[in-house]
């Protein structure tokens, strides 16, 4: 039979890469691979002499949960779907010099997301779901994506309050509208899109643990510099342990390369192991702990569902 691989991730979390052995969907983004190394000379890059990890690394992440699906009844007979959602953002401060990590800040937000023109805030005791009115027809399937904007804003708020000079901020996921933040990396652990041609992709899948690809530039709507690196991982599928890292397009190529070199001596030390994390090695150890803490801060889902149900009952 042909050779096959088993993804180390727990199937409950999907896969670390798309079906077919890697990112399945070709991207239409314009890719400029010649900035650090000419495309014809692409090769794996290891740690450069003299590059050391920063003393302080901040890792920020957010979680979200739908507490209830709702429907409105409008005076004109129309009805709109909505979701009552809770979300939280936090930042872990890792002091590499002391070998210590601690929660540096966390915040919880809630909201009622709907296109209903008549929807009002839901207030039940100390629980408050402010209305976030979405555009368009507000289809139910598209409402969870509307939570991302407020969640990102919360992540920016908590991480900004924890920053110090000389630190490195690692955002779990794409940078999106956080590209203006200094010394900041976007950390993408699941690969969906095929950005590179077959020859350059072969360089990526040929990376050894602790190596990275050259820096390239993406011409997507969010744009920016990007590179791949492979975390410590046992031999496995071609894309096992590979993550994509990105930084602001506003940086020049030398600054982007410096951040790429910094990521290579910093991120692998946070890699998780399969016996501790079902999404190893990509789900970094501080991020996994932060996610557990943030989910606890969201509150009891069953209690919040009962609170929302009670708030929806007509008053006598």
PDB file of C-alpha atoms in Angstrom:
ATOM      1  CA  UNK A   1       0.000   0.000   0.000  1.00  0.00           C
ATOM      2  CA  UNK A   2       1.053   3.632  -0.390  1.00  0.00           C
ATOM      3  CA  UNK A   3       2.654   5.357   2.577  1.00  0.00           C
ATOM      4  CA  UNK A   4       0.380   7.170   4.984  1.00  0.00           C
ATOM      5  CA  UNK A   5       0.765   9.392   8.038  1.00  0.00           C
ATOM      6  CA  UNK A   6      -1.283   9.934  11.181  1.00  0.00           C
ATOM      7  CA  UNK A   7      -1.712  13.551  12.245  1.00  0.00           C
ATOM      8  CA  UNK A   8      -0.669  14.022  15.863  1.00  0.00           C
ATOM      9  CA  UNK A   9      -3.626  16.331  16.526  1.00  0.00           C
ATOM     10  CA  UNK A  10      -6.731  15.024  18.268  1.00  0.00           C
ATOM     11  CA  UNK A  11      -9.398  14.700  15.497  1.00  0.00           C
ATOM     12  CA  UNK A  12     -11.781  16.726  17.682  1.00  0.00           C
ATOM     13  CA  UNK A  13      -9.675  19.789  16.764  1.00  0.00           C
ATOM     14  CA  UNK A  14      -9.700  19.085  13.024  1.00  0.00           C
ATOM     15  CA  UNK A  15      -6.269  18.709  11.447  1.00  0.00           C
ATOM     16  CA  UNK A  16      -3.075  20.703  11.602  1.00  0.00           C
ATOM     17  CA  UNK A  17      -3.168  20.919   7.817  1.00  0.00           C
ATOM     18  CA  UNK A  18      -5.829  20.481   5.164  1.00  0.00           C
ATOM     19  CA  UNK A  19      -6.673  17.080   3.731  1.00  0.00           C
ATOM     20  CA  UNK A  20      -4.314  15.818   1.059  1.00  0.00           C
ATOM     21  CA  UNK A  21      -1.045  16.204   2.969  1.00  0.00           C
ATOM     22  CA  UNK A  22      -0.925  19.978   3.172  1.00  0.00           C
ATOM     23  CA  UNK A  23      -2.783  23.189   2.374  1.00  0.00           C
ATOM     24  CA  UNK A  24      -5.290  22.117  -0.266  1.00  0.00           C
ATOM     25  CA  UNK A  25      -6.690  25.412  -1.514  1.00  0.00           C
ATOM     26  CA  UNK A  26      -4.398  27.363  -3.855  1.00  0.00           C
ATOM     27  CA  UNK A  27      -4.333  31.010  -2.867  1.00  0.00           C
ATOM     28  CA  UNK A  28      -4.905  33.781  -5.390  1.00  0.00           C
ATOM     29  CA  UNK A  29      -2.629  36.086  -3.378  1.00  0.00           C
ATOM     30  CA  UNK A  30       0.346  37.587  -5.137  1.00  0.00           C
ATOM     31  CA  UNK A  31       3.528  36.161  -3.611  1.00  0.00           C
ATOM     32  CA  UNK A  32       6.922  37.856  -3.793  1.00  0.00           C
ATOM     33  CA  UNK A  33       9.513  35.235  -2.745  1.00  0.00           C
ATOM     34  CA  UNK A  34      12.706  37.049  -3.804  1.00  0.00           C
ATOM     35  CA  UNK A  35      13.199  39.545  -0.958  1.00  0.00           C
ATOM     36  CA  UNK A  36      15.478  37.678   1.458  1.00  0.00           C
ATOM     37  CA  UNK A  37      16.744  35.006  -0.930  1.00  0.00           C
ATOM     38  CA  UNK A  38      16.183  34.856  -4.708  1.00  0.00           C
ATOM     39  CA  UNK A  39      13.501  32.288  -5.491  1.00  0.00           C
ATOM     40  CA  UNK A  40      15.965  30.192  -7.493  1.00  0.00           C
ATOM     41  CA  UNK A  41      18.171  29.898  -4.393  1.00  0.00           C
ATOM     42  CA  UNK A  42      15.469  29.135  -1.812  1.00  0.00           C
ATOM     43  CA  UNK A  43      16.771  26.865   0.933  1.00  0.00           C
ATOM     44  CA  UNK A  44      16.231  26.044   4.595  1.00  0.00           C
ATOM     45  CA  UNK A  45      17.622  28.621   7.029  1.00  0.00           C
ATOM     46  CA  UNK A  46      18.831  27.663  10.495  1.00  0.00           C
ATOM     47  CA  UNK A  47      19.480  29.828  13.559  1.00  0.00           C
ATOM     48  CA  UNK A  48      21.984  32.576  12.838  1.00  0.00           C
ATOM     49  CA  UNK A  49      25.008  33.015  15.127  1.00  0.00           C
ATOM     50  CA  UNK A  50      24.524  35.701  17.749  1.00  0.00           C
ATOM     51  CA  UNK A  51      20.725  35.764  17.615  1.00  0.00           C
ATOM     52  CA  UNK A  52      19.178  35.130  21.032  1.00  0.00           C
ATOM     53  CA  UNK A  53      15.602  35.108  22.252  1.00  0.00           C
ATOM     54  CA  UNK A  54      14.316  38.262  23.996  1.00  0.00           C
ATOM     55  CA  UNK A  55      14.184  38.296  27.775  1.00  0.00           C
ATOM     56  CA  UNK A  56      10.403  38.772  27.746  1.00  0.00           C
ATOM     57  CA  UNK A  57       7.893  37.189  25.368  1.00  0.00           C
ATOM     58  CA  UNK A  58       4.192  38.040  25.529  1.00  0.00           C
ATOM     59  CA  UNK A  59       1.723  35.582  24.049  1.00  0.00           C
ATOM     60  CA  UNK A  60      -1.840  36.771  23.492  1.00  0.00           C
ATOM     61  CA  UNK A  61      -4.905  34.746  22.596  1.00  0.00           C
ATOM     62  CA  UNK A  62      -8.672  34.940  22.744  1.00  0.00           C
ATOM     63  CA  UNK A  63     -11.551  32.485  23.071  1.00  0.00           C
ATOM     64  CA  UNK A  64     -15.225  32.807  22.232  1.00  0.00           C
ATOM     65  CA  UNK A  65     -18.365  30.835  22.939  1.00  0.00           C
ATOM     66  CA  UNK A  66     -21.967  31.065  21.768  1.00  0.00           C
ATOM     67  CA  UNK A  67     -24.142  31.073  24.871  1.00  0.00           C
ATOM     68  CA  UNK A  68     -27.469  30.984  23.013  1.00  0.00           C
ATOM     69  CA  UNK A  69     -29.047  31.426  19.602  1.00  0.00           C
ATOM     70  CA  UNK A  70     -31.920  33.899  19.563  1.00  0.00           C
ATOM     71  CA  UNK A  71     -34.615  35.205  17.219  1.00  0.00           C
ATOM     72  CA  UNK A  72     -36.327  38.549  17.249  1.00  0.00           C
ATOM     73  CA  UNK A  73     -39.947  39.332  16.447  1.00  0.00           C
ATOM     74  CA  UNK A  74     -40.228  42.708  14.706  1.00  0.00           C
ATOM     75  CA  UNK A  75     -43.310  44.928  14.663  1.00  0.00           C
ATOM     76  CA  UNK A  76     -43.555  44.571  10.888  1.00  0.00           C
ATOM     77  CA  UNK A  77     -43.706  40.768  11.120  1.00  0.00           C
ATOM     78  CA  UNK A  78     -40.088  40.140  10.187  1.00  0.00           C
ATOM     79  CA  UNK A  79     -37.743  38.052  12.311  1.00  0.00           C
ATOM     80  CA  UNK A  80     -33.955  38.183  12.626  1.00  0.00           C
ATOM     81  CA  UNK A  81     -31.551  35.575  14.018  1.00  0.00           C
ATOM     82  CA  UNK A  82     -28.962  36.490  16.613  1.00  0.00           C
ATOM     83  CA  UNK A  83     -26.370  34.979  18.901  1.00  0.00           C
ATOM     84  CA  UNK A  84     -25.536  35.822  22.476  1.00  0.00           C
ATOM     85  CA  UNK A  85     -21.800  35.293  22.735  1.00  0.00           C
ATOM     86  CA  UNK A  86     -19.144  35.516  25.428  1.00  0.00           C
ATOM     87  CA  UNK A  87     -15.496  36.133  24.566  1.00  0.00           C
ATOM     88  CA  UNK A  88     -12.288  36.705  26.484  1.00  0.00           C
ATOM     89  CA  UNK A  89      -8.726  37.780  25.722  1.00  0.00           C
ATOM     90  CA  UNK A  90      -5.601  37.425  27.790  1.00  0.00           C
ATOM     91  CA  UNK A  91      -1.841  37.687  27.663  1.00  0.00           C
ATOM     92  CA  UNK A  92       0.848  35.480  29.214  1.00  0.00           C
ATOM     93  CA  UNK A  93       4.159  37.085  30.165  1.00  0.00           C
ATOM     94  CA  UNK A  94       7.065  34.659  29.769  1.00  0.00           C
ATOM     95  CA  UNK A  95      10.253  35.798  31.457  1.00  0.00           C
ATOM     96  CA  UNK A  96      12.844  33.657  29.714  1.00  0.00           C
ATOM     97  CA  UNK A  97      15.670  34.952  31.883  1.00  0.00           C
ATOM     98  CA  UNK A  98      13.960  33.709  35.060  1.00  0.00           C
ATOM     99  CA  UNK A  99      12.174  30.781  33.420  1.00  0.00           C
ATOM    100  CA  UNK A 100       8.782  31.955  34.711  1.00  0.00           C
ATOM    101  CA  UNK A 101       5.389  32.579  33.126  1.00  0.00           C
ATOM    102  CA  UNK A 102       2.374  34.379  34.530  1.00  0.00           C
ATOM    103  CA  UNK A 103      -0.956  35.777  33.432  1.00  0.00           C
ATOM    104  CA  UNK A 104      -0.326  39.457  32.719  1.00  0.00           C
ATOM    105  CA  UNK A 105      -3.920  40.462  32.007  1.00  0.00           C
ATOM    106  CA  UNK A 106      -7.305  39.151  30.916  1.00  0.00           C
ATOM    107  CA  UNK A 107     -10.714  40.629  30.061  1.00  0.00           C
ATOM    108  CA  UNK A 108     -14.142  39.208  29.303  1.00  0.00           C
ATOM    109  CA  UNK A 109     -16.714  40.674  26.935  1.00  0.00           C
ATOM    110  CA  UNK A 110     -20.218  39.657  25.924  1.00  0.00           C
ATOM    111  CA  UNK A 111     -22.525  40.711  23.157  1.00  0.00           C
ATOM    112  CA  UNK A 112     -25.780  40.160  21.319  1.00  0.00           C
ATOM    113  CA  UNK A 113     -24.941  39.966  17.614  1.00  0.00           C
ATOM    114  CA  UNK A 114     -27.837  40.490  15.214  1.00  0.00           C
ATOM    115  CA  UNK A 115     -29.036  42.519  12.248  1.00  0.00           C
ATOM    116  CA  UNK A 116     -32.311  43.307  14.021  1.00  0.00           C
ATOM    117  CA  UNK A 117     -32.987  47.069  13.963  1.00  0.00           C
ATOM    118  CA  UNK A 118     -35.031  46.836  17.160  1.00  0.00           C
ATOM    119  CA  UNK A 119     -32.749  44.661  19.294  1.00  0.00           C
ATOM    120  CA  UNK A 120     -31.757  46.065  22.671  1.00  0.00           C
ATOM    121  CA  UNK A 121     -29.084  45.193  25.210  1.00  0.00           C
ATOM    122  CA  UNK A 122     -29.866  42.144  27.319  1.00  0.00           C
ATOM    123  CA  UNK A 123     -29.373  42.888  31.013  1.00  0.00           C
ATOM    124  CA  UNK A 124     -30.078  40.294  33.673  1.00  0.00           C
ATOM    125  CA  UNK A 125     -28.595  41.144  37.037  1.00  0.00           C
ATOM    126  CA  UNK A 126     -24.843  41.533  36.622  1.00  0.00           C
ATOM    127  CA  UNK A 127     -24.880  39.882  33.190  1.00  0.00           C
ATOM    128  CA  UNK A 128     -24.851  42.343  30.286  1.00  0.00           C
ATOM    129  CA  UNK A 129     -24.971  41.529  26.557  1.00  0.00           C
ATOM    130  CA  UNK A 130     -24.639  44.823  24.611  1.00  0.00           C
ATOM    131  CA  UNK A 131     -26.055  44.832  21.098  1.00  0.00           C
ATOM    132  CA  UNK A 132     -23.551  44.549  18.250  1.00  0.00           C
ATOM    133  CA  UNK A 133     -25.572  45.271  15.136  1.00  0.00           C
ATOM    134  CA  UNK A 134     -24.241  43.499  12.041  1.00  0.00           C
ATOM    135  CA  UNK A 135     -24.745  44.548   8.447  1.00  0.00           C
ATOM    136  CA  UNK A 136     -26.586  42.745   5.695  1.00  0.00           C
ATOM    137  CA  UNK A 137     -29.378  40.292   6.323  1.00  0.00           C
ATOM    138  CA  UNK A 138     -27.583  38.787   9.311  1.00  0.00           C
ATOM    139  CA  UNK A 139     -27.774  35.112   8.375  1.00  0.00           C
ATOM    140  CA  UNK A 140     -27.321  32.893  11.411  1.00  0.00           C
ATOM    141  CA  UNK A 141     -24.397  30.999   9.867  1.00  0.00           C
ATOM    142  CA  UNK A 142     -22.428  34.245   9.424  1.00  0.00           C
ATOM    143  CA  UNK A 143     -23.016  35.697  12.883  1.00  0.00           C
ATOM    144  CA  UNK A 144     -20.191  33.837  14.720  1.00  0.00           C
ATOM    145  CA  UNK A 145     -17.657  35.623  12.495  1.00  0.00           C
ATOM    146  CA  UNK A 146     -18.970  38.973  13.767  1.00  0.00           C
ATOM    147  CA  UNK A 147     -17.547  38.169  17.215  1.00  0.00           C
ATOM    148  CA  UNK A 148     -13.993  38.340  15.843  1.00  0.00           C
ATOM    149  CA  UNK A 149     -13.891  42.152  15.644  1.00  0.00           C
ATOM    150  CA  UNK A 150     -14.682  42.844  19.321  1.00  0.00           C
ATOM    151  CA  UNK A 151     -12.470  39.927  20.350  1.00  0.00           C
ATOM    152  CA  UNK A 152      -9.505  41.315  18.397  1.00  0.00           C
ATOM    153  CA  UNK A 153     -10.033  44.744  19.966  1.00  0.00           C
ATOM    154  CA  UNK A 154      -9.977  43.103  23.397  1.00  0.00           C
ATOM    155  CA  UNK A 155      -6.742  41.296  22.540  1.00  0.00           C
ATOM    156  CA  UNK A 156      -5.124  44.591  21.495  1.00  0.00           C
ATOM    157  CA  UNK A 157      -6.269  46.204  24.747  1.00  0.00           C
ATOM    158  CA  UNK A 158      -4.923  43.531  27.097  1.00  0.00           C
ATOM    159  CA  UNK A 159      -1.639  43.067  25.247  1.00  0.00           C
ATOM    160  CA  UNK A 160      -0.990  46.815  25.031  1.00  0.00           C
ATOM    161  CA  UNK A 161      -1.310  47.161  28.798  1.00  0.00           C
ATOM    162  CA  UNK A 162       1.322  44.456  29.363  1.00  0.00           C
ATOM    163  CA  UNK A 163       4.044  45.569  26.940  1.00  0.00           C
ATOM    164  CA  UNK A 164       7.525  46.698  27.928  1.00  0.00           C
ATOM    165  CA  UNK A 165      10.526  47.908  25.916  1.00  0.00           C
ATOM    166  CA  UNK A 166      12.379  45.129  24.133  1.00  0.00           C
ATOM    167  CA  UNK A 167       9.686  42.466  24.445  1.00  0.00           C
ATOM    168  CA  UNK A 168       8.290  40.286  21.646  1.00  0.00           C
ATOM    169  CA  UNK A 169       4.515  39.943  21.236  1.00  0.00           C
ATOM    170  CA  UNK A 170       3.190  36.737  19.667  1.00  0.00           C
ATOM    171  CA  UNK A 171      -0.451  36.777  18.552  1.00  0.00           C
ATOM    172  CA  UNK A 172      -2.129  33.385  18.222  1.00  0.00           C
ATOM    173  CA  UNK A 173      -3.550  33.642  14.705  1.00  0.00           C
ATOM    174  CA  UNK A 174      -3.215  36.175  11.880  1.00  0.00           C
ATOM    175  CA  UNK A 175      -2.304  39.749  12.764  1.00  0.00           C
ATOM    176  CA  UNK A 176      -5.299  41.226  10.917  1.00  0.00           C
ATOM    177  CA  UNK A 177      -5.686  44.838  12.120  1.00  0.00           C
ATOM    178  CA  UNK A 178      -2.879  44.526  14.675  1.00  0.00           C
ATOM    179  CA  UNK A 179      -0.116  45.100  12.138  1.00  0.00           C
ATOM    180  CA  UNK A 180       0.670  48.513  13.599  1.00  0.00           C
ATOM    181  CA  UNK A 181       1.894  46.968  16.859  1.00  0.00           C
ATOM    182  CA  UNK A 182       5.717  46.994  17.191  1.00  0.00           C
ATOM    183  CA  UNK A 183       7.761  43.792  17.554  1.00  0.00           C
ATOM    184  CA  UNK A 184       4.690  41.662  16.898  1.00  0.00           C
ATOM    185  CA  UNK A 185       4.331  38.278  15.202  1.00  0.00           C
ATOM    186  CA  UNK A 186       1.218  36.539  13.944  1.00  0.00           C
ATOM    187  CA  UNK A 187       1.377  32.797  14.627  1.00  0.00           C
ATOM    188  CA  UNK A 188      -0.745  30.620  12.298  1.00  0.00           C
ATOM    189  CA  UNK A 189      -0.731  26.999  13.415  1.00  0.00           C
ATOM    190  CA  UNK A 190      -3.236  25.545  10.915  1.00  0.00           C
ATOM    191  CA  UNK A 191      -2.415  25.821   7.211  1.00  0.00           C
ATOM    192  CA  UNK A 192      -5.407  26.262   4.882  1.00  0.00           C
ATOM    193  CA  UNK A 193      -4.065  27.999   1.767  1.00  0.00           C
ATOM    194  CA  UNK A 194      -1.301  27.052  -0.644  1.00  0.00           C
ATOM    195  CA  UNK A 195       0.693  30.270  -1.119  1.00  0.00           C
ATOM    196  CA  UNK A 196       3.854  28.921  -2.768  1.00  0.00           C
ATOM    197  CA  UNK A 197       4.466  27.018  -5.989  1.00  0.00           C
ATOM    198  CA  UNK A 198       5.470  23.360  -5.897  1.00  0.00           C
ATOM    199  CA  UNK A 199       9.221  23.992  -5.926  1.00  0.00           C
ATOM    200  CA  UNK A 200       9.150  26.475  -3.040  1.00  0.00           C
ATOM    201  CA  UNK A 201       6.675  24.305  -1.141  1.00  0.00           C
ATOM    202  CA  UNK A 202       9.195  21.472  -1.344  1.00  0.00           C
ATOM    203  CA  UNK A 203      11.649  23.683   0.556  1.00  0.00           C
ATOM    204  CA  UNK A 204       9.023  24.195   3.274  1.00  0.00           C
ATOM    205  CA  UNK A 205       8.114  20.520   3.634  1.00  0.00           C
ATOM    206  CA  UNK A 206      11.819  19.670   3.640  1.00  0.00           C
ATOM    207  CA  UNK A 207      12.545  21.843   6.682  1.00  0.00           C
ATOM    208  CA  UNK A 208      14.144  20.110   9.636  1.00  0.00           C
ATOM    209  CA  UNK A 209      12.961  20.991  13.160  1.00  0.00           C
ATOM    210  CA  UNK A 210      14.423  24.370  14.086  1.00  0.00           C
ATOM    211  CA  UNK A 211      14.707  25.582  10.470  1.00  0.00           C
ATOM    212  CA  UNK A 212      12.686  28.188   8.599  1.00  0.00           C
ATOM    213  CA  UNK A 213      11.962  29.173   5.042  1.00  0.00           C
ATOM    214  CA  UNK A 214      13.173  32.463   3.571  1.00  0.00           C
ATOM    215  CA  UNK A 215      10.922  35.469   4.152  1.00  0.00           C
ATOM    216  CA  UNK A 216       8.395  36.204   1.408  1.00  0.00           C
ATOM    217  CA  UNK A 217       5.790  38.913   0.914  1.00  0.00           C
ATOM    218  CA  UNK A 218       2.062  38.245   0.576  1.00  0.00           C
ATOM    219  CA  UNK A 219      -0.153  40.523  -1.466  1.00  0.00           C
ATOM    220  CA  UNK A 220      -3.373  39.622   0.341  1.00  0.00           C
ATOM    221  CA  UNK A 221      -5.877  42.178   1.616  1.00  0.00           C
ATOM    222  CA  UNK A 222      -4.041  42.201   4.956  1.00  0.00           C
ATOM    223  CA  UNK A 223      -0.643  41.836   3.283  1.00  0.00           C
ATOM    224  CA  UNK A 224       2.627  41.445   5.121  1.00  0.00           C
ATOM    225  CA  UNK A 225       5.866  39.538   5.402  1.00  0.00           C
ATOM    226  CA  UNK A 226       5.621  35.828   6.097  1.00  0.00           C
ATOM    227  CA  UNK A 227       7.726  32.684   6.530  1.00  0.00           C
ATOM    228  CA  UNK A 228       7.336  29.055   7.591  1.00  0.00           C
ATOM    229  CA  UNK A 229       9.208  27.241  10.331  1.00  0.00           C
ATOM    230  CA  UNK A 230       9.132  23.710  11.674  1.00  0.00           C
ATOM    231  CA  UNK A 231       8.800  23.171  15.400  1.00  0.00           C
ATOM    232  CA  UNK A 232      10.380  20.209  17.229  1.00  0.00           C
ATOM    233  CA  UNK A 233       8.442  17.164  16.028  1.00  0.00           C
ATOM    234  CA  UNK A 234       9.018  13.473  15.445  1.00  0.00           C
ATOM    235  CA  UNK A 235       9.283  12.372  11.827  1.00  0.00           C
ATOM    236  CA  UNK A 236       5.874  12.373  10.200  1.00  0.00           C
ATOM    237  CA  UNK A 237       3.746  13.889   7.465  1.00  0.00           C
ATOM    238  CA  UNK A 238       5.312  16.548   5.210  1.00  0.00           C
ATOM    239  CA  UNK A 239       3.525  19.416   7.007  1.00  0.00           C
ATOM    240  CA  UNK A 240       3.837  18.031  10.548  1.00  0.00           C
ATOM    241  CA  UNK A 241       4.972  20.705  13.002  1.00  0.00           C
ATOM    242  CA  UNK A 242       5.042  23.477  10.395  1.00  0.00           C
ATOM    243  CA  UNK A 243       3.608  26.888  11.274  1.00  0.00           C
ATOM    244  CA  UNK A 244       3.410  30.108   9.312  1.00  0.00           C
ATOM    245  CA  UNK A 245       4.576  33.325  10.968  1.00  0.00           C
ATOM    246  CA  UNK A 246       3.876  36.852   9.756  1.00  0.00           C
ATOM    247  CA  UNK A 247       4.793  40.434  10.580  1.00  0.00           C
ATOM    248  CA  UNK A 248       3.769  43.896   9.428  1.00  0.00           C
ATOM    249  CA  UNK A 249       4.075  44.933   5.787  1.00  0.00           C
ATOM    250  CA  UNK A 250       5.174  48.361   7.041  1.00  0.00           C
ATOM    251  CA  UNK A 251       8.576  46.934   8.017  1.00  0.00           C
ATOM    252  CA  UNK A 252      11.443  46.877   5.542  1.00  0.00           C
ATOM    253  CA  UNK A 253      12.878  43.539   4.476  1.00  0.00           C
ATOM    254  CA  UNK A 254      15.836  43.734   6.890  1.00  0.00           C
ATOM    255  CA  UNK A 255      13.461  44.264   9.839  1.00  0.00           C
ATOM    256  CA  UNK A 256      11.260  41.373   8.693  1.00  0.00           C
ATOM    257  CA  UNK A 257      14.282  39.069   8.372  1.00  0.00           C
ATOM    258  CA  UNK A 258      15.441  40.069  11.856  1.00  0.00           C
ATOM    259  CA  UNK A 259      12.027  39.097  13.268  1.00  0.00           C
ATOM    260  CA  UNK A 260      12.127  35.818  11.330  1.00  0.00           C
ATOM    261  CA  UNK A 261      15.520  35.021  12.871  1.00  0.00           C
ATOM    262  CA  UNK A 262      14.152  35.964  16.294  1.00  0.00           C
ATOM    263  CA  UNK A 263      11.120  33.703  15.862  1.00  0.00           C
ATOM    264  CA  UNK A 264      13.370  30.763  15.060  1.00  0.00           C
ATOM    265  CA  UNK A 265      15.204  30.960  18.393  1.00  0.00           C
ATOM    266  CA  UNK A 266      12.063  31.791  20.386  1.00  0.00           C
ATOM    267  CA  UNK A 267       8.995  29.842  19.247  1.00  0.00           C
ATOM    268  CA  UNK A 268      10.430  26.281  19.292  1.00  0.00           C
ATOM    269  CA  UNK A 269      11.095  26.502  23.031  1.00  0.00           C
ATOM    270  CA  UNK A 270       7.336  26.881  23.616  1.00  0.00           C
ATOM    271  CA  UNK A 271       6.317  23.887  21.474  1.00  0.00           C
ATOM    272  CA  UNK A 272       3.976  21.421  23.149  1.00  0.00           C
ATOM    273  CA  UNK A 273       4.326  17.631  23.269  1.00  0.00           C
ATOM    274  CA  UNK A 274       1.694  15.057  22.200  1.00  0.00           C
ATOM    275  CA  UNK A 275       1.242  13.492  25.640  1.00  0.00           C
ATOM    276  CA  UNK A 276       0.335  16.912  27.078  1.00  0.00           C
ATOM    277  CA  UNK A 277      -1.582  18.557  24.233  1.00  0.00           C
ATOM    278  CA  UNK A 278      -3.802  17.058  21.500  1.00  0.00           C
ATOM    279  CA  UNK A 279      -2.640  19.816  19.105  1.00  0.00           C
ATOM    280  CA  UNK A 280       1.097  19.347  19.622  1.00  0.00           C
ATOM    281  CA  UNK A 281       3.521  20.757  18.732  1.00  0.00           C
ATOM    282  CA  UNK A 282       1.794  23.788  17.175  1.00  0.00           C
ATOM    283  CA  UNK A 283      -0.381  24.712  20.159  1.00  0.00           C
ATOM    284  CA  UNK A 284       2.264  26.478  22.224  1.00  0.00           C
ATOM    285  CA  UNK A 285       2.419  25.564  25.919  1.00  0.00           C
ATOM    286  CA  UNK A 286       1.673  29.095  27.263  1.00  0.00           C
ATOM    287  CA  UNK A 287      -1.228  29.455  24.798  1.00  0.00           C
ATOM    288  CA  UNK A 288      -2.759  26.151  25.906  1.00  0.00           C
ATOM    289  CA  UNK A 289      -2.691  27.255  29.538  1.00  0.00           C
ATOM    290  CA  UNK A 290      -4.081  30.658  28.632  1.00  0.00           C
ATOM    291  CA  UNK A 291      -6.967  29.110  26.695  1.00  0.00           C
ATOM    292  CA  UNK A 292      -7.971  27.004  29.710  1.00  0.00           C
ATOM    293  CA  UNK A 293      -7.898  30.066  31.971  1.00  0.00           C
ATOM    294  CA  UNK A 294      -9.918  32.196  29.561  1.00  0.00           C
ATOM    295  CA  UNK A 295     -12.601  29.543  29.091  1.00  0.00           C
ATOM    296  CA  UNK A 296     -13.021  29.394  32.848  1.00  0.00           C
ATOM    297  CA  UNK A 297     -13.451  33.185  32.924  1.00  0.00           C
ATOM    298  CA  UNK A 298     -16.346  32.983  30.442  1.00  0.00           C
ATOM    299  CA  UNK A 299     -18.560  31.601  33.191  1.00  0.00           C
ATOM    300  CA  UNK A 300     -20.879  28.633  33.372  1.00  0.00           C
ATOM    301  CA  UNK A 301     -22.505  28.152  29.953  1.00  0.00           C
ATOM    302  CA  UNK A 302     -25.597  26.438  31.361  1.00  0.00           C
ATOM    303  CA  UNK A 303     -26.183  29.186  33.896  1.00  0.00           C
ATOM    304  CA  UNK A 304     -25.827  31.896  31.263  1.00  0.00           C
ATOM    305  CA  UNK A 305     -28.237  30.039  28.996  1.00  0.00           C
ATOM    306  CA  UNK A 306     -30.798  29.979  31.806  1.00  0.00           C
ATOM    307  CA  UNK A 307     -30.235  33.699  32.452  1.00  0.00           C
ATOM    308  CA  UNK A 308     -30.824  34.491  28.777  1.00  0.00           C
ATOM    309  CA  UNK A 309     -33.910  32.277  28.668  1.00  0.00           C
ATOM    310  CA  UNK A 310     -35.335  34.034  31.705  1.00  0.00           C
ATOM    311  CA  UNK A 311     -34.588  37.460  30.223  1.00  0.00           C
ATOM    312  CA  UNK A 312     -36.453  36.530  27.041  1.00  0.00           C
ATOM    313  CA  UNK A 313     -39.701  35.612  28.844  1.00  0.00           C
ATOM    314  CA  UNK A 314     -42.488  38.185  28.533  1.00  0.00           C
ATOM    315  CA  UNK A 315     -42.883  40.169  31.723  1.00  0.00           C
ATOM    316  CA  UNK A 316     -46.187  39.864  33.574  1.00  0.00           C
TER     317      UNK A 316
END
